[in-house]
CSV table of C-alpha atoms and ligand atoms in Angstrom, one decimal:
chain,number,residue,atom,x,y,z
A,1,MET,CA,100.5,98.6,136.0
A,2,THR,CA,98.1,98.4,133.0
A,3,GLU,CA,100.1,98.9,129.7
A,4,ARG,CA,98.7,101.4,127.2
A,5,PHE,CA,99.7,102.1,123.6
A,6,ASP,CA,99.9,105.7,122.7
A,7,GLY,CA,100.9,105.6,119.0
A,8,SER,CA,98.7,106.6,116.1
A,9,PHE,CA,97.1,104.0,113.8
A,10,THR,CA,96.8,106.6,111.0
A,11,GLN,CA,100.3,108.1,111.0
A,12,GLN,CA,102.4,107.0,108.0
A,13,GLU,CA,106.1,107.8,107.5
A,14,PRO,CA,107.2,111.1,106.0
A,15,ILE,CA,107.7,111.3,102.2
A,16,PRO,CA,111.4,110.4,101.5
A,17,GLU,CA,113.7,113.4,101.1
A,18,GLU,CA,114.4,112.4,97.5
A,19,GLY,CA,110.7,112.7,96.8
A,20,ILE,CA,110.4,116.1,98.5
A,21,ALA,CA,113.3,117.4,96.4
A,22,ALA,CA,111.8,116.0,93.2
A,23,ALA,CA,108.4,117.6,94.2
A,24,LEU,CA,110.1,120.9,94.7
A,25,ASP,CA,111.6,120.8,91.3
A,26,VAL,CA,108.2,120.3,89.8
A,27,LEU,CA,106.8,123.1,91.9
A,28,ARG,CA,109.6,125.4,90.8
A,29,HIS,CA,109.2,124.8,87.1
A,30,GLY,CA,105.4,124.8,87.4
A,31,ARG,CA,104.7,122.2,84.7
A,32,LEU,CA,102.4,120.0,86.9
A,33,HIS,CA,100.1,118.8,84.2
A,34,ARG,CA,101.4,115.5,82.8
A,35,TYR,CA,101.3,116.7,79.2
A,36,ASN,CA,102.9,120.1,79.9
A,37,THR,CA,106.4,119.3,78.8
A,38,ARG,CA,109.1,121.1,77.0
A,39,PRO,CA,110.4,119.6,73.7
A,40,GLY,CA,112.3,116.5,74.5
A,41,GLU,CA,111.3,116.5,78.2
A,42,LEU,CA,109.8,113.3,79.7
A,43,SER,CA,107.2,114.0,82.4
A,44,GLU,CA,107.5,112.6,85.9
A,45,THR,CA,104.2,110.9,85.3
A,46,ALA,CA,105.3,109.1,82.1
A,47,LEU,CA,108.5,108.0,83.9
A,48,LEU,CA,106.6,106.8,86.9
A,49,GLU,CA,104.4,104.6,84.6
A,50,GLN,CA,107.5,103.2,83.0
A,51,ASP,CA,108.9,102.4,86.5
A,52,PHE,CA,105.7,100.7,87.6
A,53,ALA,CA,105.4,98.7,84.5
A,54,ALA,CA,109.0,97.5,85.0
A,55,MET,CA,108.3,96.7,88.6
A,56,THR,CA,105.2,94.6,87.9
A,57,GLY,CA,106.5,93.1,84.6
A,58,ALA,CA,103.5,94.6,82.7
A,59,ARG,CA,103.7,95.8,79.1
A,60,TYR,CA,101.5,98.8,79.9
A,61,CYS,CA,100.9,101.1,82.8
A,62,LEU,CA,98.6,104.1,83.3
A,63,ALA,CA,98.9,106.4,86.4
A,64,VAL,CA,95.6,107.9,87.4
A,65,ALA,CA,93.9,110.1,90.1
A,66,SER,CA,92.8,107.3,92.5
A,67,GLY,CA,92.5,103.5,92.9
A,68,GLY,CA,88.7,103.8,92.5
A,69,TYR,CA,89.3,105.6,89.2
A,70,ALA,CA,91.7,102.8,88.1
A,71,MET,CA,88.9,100.2,88.7
A,72,SER,CA,86.1,102.1,87.0
A,73,THR,CA,88.4,102.8,84.0
A,74,ALA,CA,89.4,99.1,83.9
A,75,LEU,CA,85.7,98.1,83.9
A,76,ARG,CA,85.0,100.5,81.0
A,77,ALA,CA,88.1,99.5,79.1
A,78,VAL,CA,87.1,95.8,79.2
A,79,GLY,CA,83.7,96.7,77.9
A,80,VAL,CA,81.4,96.7,80.9
A,81,ARG,CA,78.1,98.4,80.0
A,82,PRO,CA,75.3,99.9,82.1
A,83,GLY,CA,73.1,97.1,83.4
A,84,ASP,CA,75.8,94.4,83.2
A,85,ARG,CA,76.4,92.3,86.2
A,86,VAL,CA,79.9,92.2,87.7
A,87,LEU,CA,81.1,89.6,90.2
A,88,SER,CA,83.0,90.9,93.2
A,89,ASN,CA,83.8,90.2,96.9
A,90,ALA,CA,81.3,90.4,99.7
A,91,PHE,CA,84.3,91.3,102.0
A,92,THR,CA,85.9,94.4,100.6
A,93,LEU,CA,85.7,98.2,101.0
A,94,ALA,CA,83.2,100.6,99.5
A,95,PRO,CA,85.3,101.9,96.5
A,96,VAL,CA,85.0,98.4,94.9
A,97,PRO,CA,81.2,98.1,94.6
A,98,GLY,CA,81.3,101.8,94.1
A,99,ALA,CA,83.5,101.4,90.9
A,100,ILE,CA,81.0,98.9,89.6
A,101,ALA,CA,78.0,101.2,90.3
A,102,SER,CA,79.9,104.2,88.8
A,103,VAL,CA,79.7,102.5,85.3
A,104,GLY,CA,76.0,101.7,85.8
A,105,ALA,CA,76.7,98.0,86.3
A,106,VAL,CA,75.4,95.8,89.1
A,107,PRO,CA,77.6,94.0,91.7
A,108,VAL,CA,77.0,90.3,92.3
A,109,PHE,CA,78.7,89.5,95.6
A,110,VAL,CA,80.7,86.3,96.2
A,111,GLY,CA,81.3,85.0,99.7
A,112,VAL,CA,84.3,85.1,102.0
A,113,THR,CA,86.2,82.2,103.6
A,114,GLU,CA,87.9,82.0,107.0
A,115,GLN,CA,91.2,82.8,105.2
A,116,LEU,CA,89.5,86.1,104.3
A,117,THR,CA,89.7,85.4,100.6
A,118,ILE,CA,87.0,85.0,98.0
A,119,ASP,CA,85.0,81.7,98.3
A,120,LEU,CA,86.0,79.9,95.2
A,121,ASP,CA,83.2,77.4,95.4
A,122,ASP,CA,80.7,80.3,95.6
A,123,LEU,CA,82.5,81.9,92.6
A,124,ALA,CA,82.2,78.7,90.6
A,125,ALA,CA,78.5,78.5,91.5
A,126,LYS,CA,78.0,82.1,90.3
A,127,ALA,CA,80.3,82.0,87.3
A,128,ASP,CA,77.4,82.0,84.8
A,129,GLN,CA,76.0,85.2,86.2
A,130,ALA,CA,78.6,87.7,84.8
A,131,ARG,CA,81.3,88.1,82.2
A,132,VAL,CA,83.6,90.1,84.5
A,133,LEU,CA,85.0,89.6,88.0
A,134,LEU,CA,86.4,92.6,90.0
A,135,LEU,CA,88.5,90.6,92.4
A,136,SER,CA,89.5,92.4,95.6
A,137,HIS,CA,92.6,91.2,97.4
A,138,MET,CA,91.0,92.6,100.5
A,139,ARG,CA,93.4,93.4,103.3
A,140,GLY,CA,96.2,91.7,101.3
A,141,HIS,CA,94.8,88.2,101.5
A,142,ILE,CA,95.4,86.4,98.2
A,143,CYS,CA,93.2,83.4,97.3
A,144,ASP,CA,94.4,80.4,95.3
A,145,MET,CA,95.0,82.3,92.1
A,146,ASP,CA,95.6,79.2,90.1
A,147,ARG,CA,92.2,77.8,90.9
A,148,LEU,CA,90.6,81.3,90.5
A,149,MET,CA,92.0,81.7,87.0
A,150,ALA,CA,91.0,78.2,86.0
A,151,ILE,CA,87.4,78.9,87.1
A,152,CYS,CA,87.3,82.2,85.3
A,153,ASN,CA,89.1,81.0,82.1
A,154,ALA,CA,86.7,78.1,81.9
A,155,ALA,CA,83.7,80.4,82.2
A,156,GLY,CA,85.0,83.1,79.9
A,157,ILE,CA,85.2,85.6,82.8
A,158,THR,CA,87.6,88.6,82.5
A,159,VAL,CA,89.4,89.2,85.8
A,160,ILE,CA,90.2,92.7,87.0
A,161,GLU,CA,92.3,92.7,90.2
A,162,ASP,CA,91.9,95.3,93.0
A,163,CYS,CA,95.4,95.4,94.4
A,164,ALA,CA,94.9,98.3,96.8
A,165,HIS,CA,96.3,96.1,99.6
A,166,THR,CA,98.7,93.9,97.5
A,167,MET,CA,101.1,96.3,95.8
A,168,GLY,CA,104.4,94.5,96.2
A,169,ALA,CA,102.7,91.2,96.9
A,170,ALA,CA,102.8,88.0,94.8
A,171,TRP,CA,101.2,84.6,94.3
A,172,ARG,CA,103.7,81.8,93.3
A,173,GLY,CA,106.2,84.6,92.4
A,174,VAL,CA,103.8,86.4,90.0
A,175,PRO,CA,103.1,89.9,91.2
A,176,SER,CA,99.6,90.6,92.4
A,177,GLY,CA,97.7,92.3,89.6
A,178,ARG,CA,99.4,90.2,86.9
A,179,HIS,CA,97.1,87.2,86.9
A,180,GLY,CA,94.0,88.8,85.5
A,181,ALA,CA,93.5,91.1,82.4
A,182,VAL,CA,94.0,94.3,84.4
A,183,GLY,CA,95.6,95.1,87.8
A,184,CYS,CA,94.5,98.2,89.7
A,185,TYR,CA,96.4,99.8,92.6
A,186,SER,CA,96.0,102.8,94.9
A,187,CYS,CA,98.6,105.3,96.1
A,188,GLN,CA,96.3,106.9,98.6
A,189,THR,CA,97.9,107.7,102.0
A,190,TYR,CA,96.9,104.5,103.8
A,191,LYS,CA,98.2,102.1,101.1
A,192,HIS,CA,101.8,101.0,100.3
A,193,VAL,CA,103.0,104.2,98.6
A,194,ASN,CA,101.6,107.6,99.5
A,195,SER,CA,100.8,110.5,97.2
A,196,GLY,CA,97.7,111.5,99.1
A,197,GLU,CA,95.5,110.3,96.3
A,198,GLY,CA,96.5,108.3,93.1
A,199,GLY,CA,96.4,105.0,91.4
A,200,PHE,CA,97.7,102.7,88.7
A,201,LEU,CA,96.3,100.4,86.1
A,202,VAL,CA,98.5,97.7,84.5
A,203,THR,CA,97.7,95.4,81.6
A,204,ASP,CA,99.4,93.5,78.7
A,205,ASP,CA,96.4,94.0,76.4
A,206,ASP,CA,96.9,96.6,73.6
A,207,GLU,CA,93.3,97.7,73.3
A,208,ILE,CA,92.5,97.8,77.0
A,209,ALA,CA,95.6,99.9,77.5
A,210,ALA,CA,94.8,102.3,74.7
A,211,ARG,CA,91.2,102.7,75.8
A,212,ALA,CA,92.3,103.3,79.4
A,213,VAL,CA,94.7,106.1,78.3
A,214,ILE,CA,92.0,107.8,76.2
A,215,LEU,CA,89.5,107.4,79.0
A,216,SER,CA,91.8,109.0,81.5
A,217,GLY,CA,91.9,112.2,79.5
A,218,SER,CA,94.9,112.0,77.2
A,219,TYR,CA,93.3,114.2,74.5
A,220,MET,CA,95.3,113.1,71.5
A,221,LEU,CA,98.7,113.3,73.4
A,222,TYR,CA,99.0,109.6,73.9
A,223,GLU,CA,102.3,109.5,72.1
A,224,ARG,CA,103.9,111.2,75.2
A,225,HIS,CA,103.3,108.0,77.2
A,226,LEU,CA,106.3,105.7,77.7
A,227,ALA,CA,104.3,102.6,78.9
A,228,ALA,CA,101.5,102.6,76.3
A,229,PRO,CA,100.9,100.7,73.1
A,230,ALA,CA,101.9,101.9,69.6
A,231,PRO,CA,100.0,104.7,67.9
A,232,GLU,CA,98.2,102.4,65.5
A,233,VAL,CA,96.4,100.8,68.4
A,234,PHE,CA,95.1,104.2,69.4
A,235,GLU,CA,93.9,104.7,65.8
A,236,ARG,CA,91.5,101.8,66.4
A,237,VAL,CA,89.9,103.2,69.6
A,238,LYS,CA,90.4,107.0,69.7
A,239,TYR,CA,87.1,108.1,68.0
A,240,VAL,CA,84.9,105.7,70.0
A,241,THR,CA,86.4,106.1,73.5
A,242,PRO,CA,85.1,109.0,75.7
A,243,ASN,CA,87.4,111.2,77.8
A,244,ILE,CA,86.5,110.8,81.5
A,245,SER,CA,89.4,112.8,83.0
A,246,GLY,CA,91.2,111.2,85.9
A,247,ARG,CA,94.9,111.8,85.2
A,248,MET,CA,97.9,111.6,87.6
A,249,ASP,CA,99.9,114.9,87.8
A,250,ASN,CA,103.7,115.4,87.9
A,251,LEU,CA,103.7,116.5,91.5
A,252,ARG,CA,102.3,113.2,92.8
A,253,ALA,CA,104.4,111.2,90.4
A,254,ALA,CA,107.6,113.0,91.7
A,255,ILE,CA,106.7,112.0,95.2
A,256,LEU,CA,105.9,108.4,94.2
A,257,ARG,CA,109.0,107.5,92.2
A,258,PRO,CA,111.4,107.2,95.1
A,259,GLN,CA,108.8,105.3,97.1
A,260,LEU,CA,108.5,102.7,94.4
A,261,ARG,CA,112.2,102.2,94.5
A,262,ALA,CA,112.0,101.6,98.3
A,263,LEU,CA,108.9,99.3,98.2
A,264,GLU,CA,110.7,96.0,98.5
A,265,ALA,CA,112.5,97.1,101.6
A,266,GLN,CA,109.2,98.5,103.0
A,267,VAL,CA,107.5,95.2,102.4
A,268,ASP,CA,110.1,93.5,104.6
A,269,ARG,CA,109.6,96.0,107.3
A,270,TRP,CA,105.8,95.6,107.2
A,271,ASN,CA,106.2,91.8,107.4
A,272,ASP,CA,108.5,92.0,110.4
A,273,ARG,CA,105.7,94.0,112.2
A,274,TYR,CA,103.0,91.5,111.0
A,275,ARG,CA,105.1,88.6,112.4
A,276,ALA,CA,105.6,90.4,115.7
A,277,LEU,CA,101.8,90.7,116.1
A,278,GLU,CA,101.3,87.1,115.0
A,279,ASP,CA,103.9,85.8,117.5
A,280,GLY,CA,102.3,87.9,120.3
A,281,LEU,CA,98.8,86.6,119.6
A,282,ARG,CA,99.4,82.9,118.7
A,283,GLY,CA,97.6,80.5,121.1
A,284,THR,CA,95.2,83.2,122.5
A,285,PRO,CA,92.1,81.2,123.6
A,286,GLY,CA,89.0,82.1,121.5
A,287,LEU,CA,91.1,84.0,118.9
A,288,THR,CA,91.9,82.7,115.4
A,289,LEU,CA,94.8,83.9,113.4
A,290,ILE,CA,94.6,83.9,109.6
A,291,ASP,CA,96.6,81.1,107.8
A,292,ARG,CA,98.9,82.5,105.2
A,293,PRO,CA,99.6,80.0,102.4
A,294,GLU,CA,103.1,79.2,101.3
A,295,ALA,CA,102.5,80.5,97.8
A,296,GLU,CA,101.5,83.9,99.0
A,297,ARG,CA,104.1,86.7,99.3
A,298,TYR,CA,102.0,89.1,101.4
A,299,VAL,CA,102.4,92.7,102.6
A,300,GLY,CA,101.5,92.9,106.3
A,301,SER,CA,100.3,96.5,106.2
A,302,SER,CA,97.2,95.5,108.2
A,303,PHE,CA,96.4,92.7,110.6
A,304,GLN,CA,93.2,90.7,111.1
A,305,VAL,CA,92.0,88.1,113.6
A,306,LEU,CA,88.7,86.2,114.0
A,307,LEU,CA,86.6,85.9,117.1
A,308,MET,CA,84.6,83.1,115.6
A,309,ASP,CA,81.0,82.7,116.8
A,310,TRP,CA,81.4,85.1,119.7
A,311,PRO,CA,78.2,87.0,120.7
A,312,GLY,CA,78.2,90.5,119.1
A,313,GLU,CA,78.2,92.2,122.5
A,314,LYS,CA,81.4,90.4,123.5
A,315,VAL,CA,83.2,91.4,120.4
A,316,ALA,CA,82.1,95.0,120.9
A,317,GLU,CA,83.4,94.8,124.5
A,318,VAL,CA,86.8,93.6,123.3
A,319,VAL,CA,86.9,96.5,120.8
A,320,ARG,CA,85.9,99.0,123.6
A,321,ARG,CA,88.4,97.6,126.1
A,322,CYS,CA,91.3,97.6,123.6
A,323,GLY,CA,90.3,101.1,122.5
A,324,ALA,CA,90.5,102.3,126.1
A,325,ARG,CA,94.1,101.1,126.1
A,326,GLY,CA,94.9,102.9,122.8
A,327,VAL,CA,94.5,99.9,120.4
A,328,GLU,CA,92.1,100.9,117.6
A,329,LEU,CA,90.4,97.8,116.3
A,330,LYS,CA,87.8,97.9,113.5
A,331,TRP,CA,85.0,95.3,113.6
A,332,PHE,CA,83.3,94.2,110.4
A,333,GLY,CA,80.3,92.8,112.4
A,334,ALA,CA,78.9,96.0,113.8
A,335,ALA,CA,75.3,96.8,112.9
A,336,GLU,CA,76.2,100.1,111.3
A,337,PRO,CA,79.2,100.9,109.1
A,338,VAL,CA,81.8,102.8,111.1
A,339,ALA,CA,84.7,104.6,109.3
A,340,PHE,CA,85.8,102.2,106.5
A,341,THR,CA,84.2,99.0,107.9
A,342,SER,CA,81.1,98.8,105.6
A,343,ARG,CA,79.8,95.4,104.5
A,344,TYR,CA,77.9,94.1,101.5
A,345,ASP,CA,74.6,94.7,103.2
A,346,SER,CA,75.7,98.4,103.9
A,347,TRP,CA,75.7,99.1,100.2
A,348,ARG,CA,71.9,99.4,99.9
A,349,TYR,CA,72.0,100.6,96.3
A,350,VAL,CA,72.7,96.9,95.5
A,351,ASP,CA,69.9,94.4,96.0
A,352,ALA,CA,72.1,91.6,97.5
A,353,PRO,CA,70.7,88.4,98.9
A,354,ARG,CA,71.8,87.5,102.5
A,355,MET,CA,74.9,85.3,102.6
A,356,PRO,CA,74.7,83.5,106.0
A,357,GLU,CA,78.1,81.8,105.8
A,358,SER,CA,79.8,85.1,105.0
A,359,ASP,CA,77.9,86.9,107.6
A,360,ARG,CA,79.3,84.4,110.2
A,361,ILE,CA,82.8,85.3,109.1
A,362,LEU,CA,82.3,89.1,108.7
A,363,ALA,CA,80.8,89.1,112.3
A,364,ALA,CA,84.1,87.7,113.6
A,365,ILE,CA,86.6,90.0,111.8
A,366,LEU,CA,88.7,92.4,113.8
A,367,ASP,CA,91.0,94.6,111.7
A,368,MET,CA,93.8,97.0,112.3
A,369,ARG,CA,96.2,99.1,110.3
A,370,VAL,CA,99.9,98.6,110.8
A,371,PRO,CA,101.7,101.8,109.8
A,372,LEU,CA,105.4,101.7,109.5
A,373,THR,CA,105.7,104.3,112.2
A,374,PHE,CA,105.1,101.4,114.6
A,375,SER,CA,108.2,99.8,116.0
A,376,LEU,CA,108.5,96.0,116.6
A,377,ASP,CA,108.2,96.8,120.3
A,378,ASP,CA,105.0,98.7,119.6
A,379,CYS,CA,103.6,95.6,117.8
A,380,ALA,CA,104.6,93.3,120.7
A,381,LEU,CA,102.8,95.7,123.1
A,382,ILE,CA,99.7,95.9,120.9
A,383,ALA,CA,99.6,92.1,120.8
A,384,ARG,CA,99.9,91.9,124.7
A,385,ILE,CA,97.0,94.3,125.0
A,386,ILE,CA,94.7,92.5,122.6
A,387,ARG,CA,95.7,89.1,124.2
A,388,ALA,CA,94.9,90.4,127.7
A,389,GLU,CA,91.5,92.0,126.7
A,390,VAL,CA,90.4,89.0,124.5
A,391,GLY,CA,91.4,86.8,127.5
A,392,ALA,CA,89.4,88.8,130.0
A,393,VAL,CA,86.2,88.9,127.9
A,394,PHE,CA,86.6,85.2,126.9
A,395,GLN,CA,86.8,84.1,130.6
A,396,GLN,CA,83.7,86.1,131.6
A,397,ALA,CA,81.9,84.4,128.7
A,398,ALA,CA,83.0,80.9,129.7
B,1,LIG,C1,91.7,102.1,99.1
B,1,LIG,C2,91.0,101.0,98.4
B,1,LIG,C3,90.8,101.1,97.0
B,1,LIG,C4,91.0,102.3,96.2
B,1,LIG,O1,90.8,103.5,96.8
B,1,LIG,P1,91.1,105.0,96.4
B,1,LIG,O2,90.9,105.6,97.7
B,1,LIG,O3,90.1,105.3,95.4
B,1,LIG,O4,92.5,105.1,95.9
B,1,LIG,C5,90.2,100.0,96.4
B,1,LIG,N1,90.0,98.9,97.1
B,1,LIG,C6,90.2,98.7,98.4
B,1,LIG,C7,89.9,97.4,99.0
B,1,LIG,C8,90.8,99.8,99.1
B,1,LIG,O5,91.0,99.7,100.4
């Protein structure tokens, strides 16, 4: 009998009961806007920011409407101007170059390695081309952050981290998002906490934090923040920083607070699933697993493998055969962007030179989501299906 997987790759877990109860409280009192508080009341949004700052060890935190908004706000707050060039990953998702384009700046793409991290030699070679790096920890793979920061510090490059896939992760014990000047996170349904849409920005820098708060649309109510700098810092920036509204609201904040408290335990559950997939796929001929360095504390909320140097039609056949057995794989090598799998050459608003070494790796990447609704047995079954189908196509090719 041919085994089939019938779970859903897009089904996350329900919102915890505690979050539902807190959300109902907000709905019942009706004060959803973060600055709509009674005298002495602390809004769920302000409390959420305080919780997230404590969790990441950041001095300041701002909760916003999306991860993409967090990144564009970070770019504005560090002083990126229209026409500036901003370094970023060739292997990432569309909101990253989109955030750069949204401030009128121009992405300069840096290559990807077989570890699926930013190519640090390529970064060093391009370090004189921009003053800012928007570093995407794409699919949760963290590069050697010590070397990255050494390159950027030597070149005077400000680092903004896109931690959409690394909330809860760390490099040498330092939370992801705390190496550069600003860390940006997403709370969109498919990330590590789920409020439908939402995001965070963290920083230790007084002026970046104050600018970000004003940018997000605080009017002059910044004193209601619990994880923001002192009023005198706002005095320096408040007349010269535009309001580009993108605030978080109390309903989403109420849903998120219990999820943040549960995050550590959820990370362990993701990593159990990640290891079950890894164990089931180890030693599959023609298939390469991604090395995870010792220093990296990752969150296995998605899983990637490489079919290095396979002809495109054979990779497409693996995707089709796995799909027929209920296993949804996304391929970063397809000619046209499908769902979220766009590539640097799909973003045609950027005039990007070809990167043959990165193309070779992108053409090999198969990617899947690992929602926590999958059991460990589901993961073992998914691995058996991929192993069998990769094996069948590999044998034909040989
Ligand atoms: C999801 C995501 C973001 C942020 O996305 P939003 O949908 O705007 O919250 C940023 N970078 C990557 C790599 C992502 O996958």
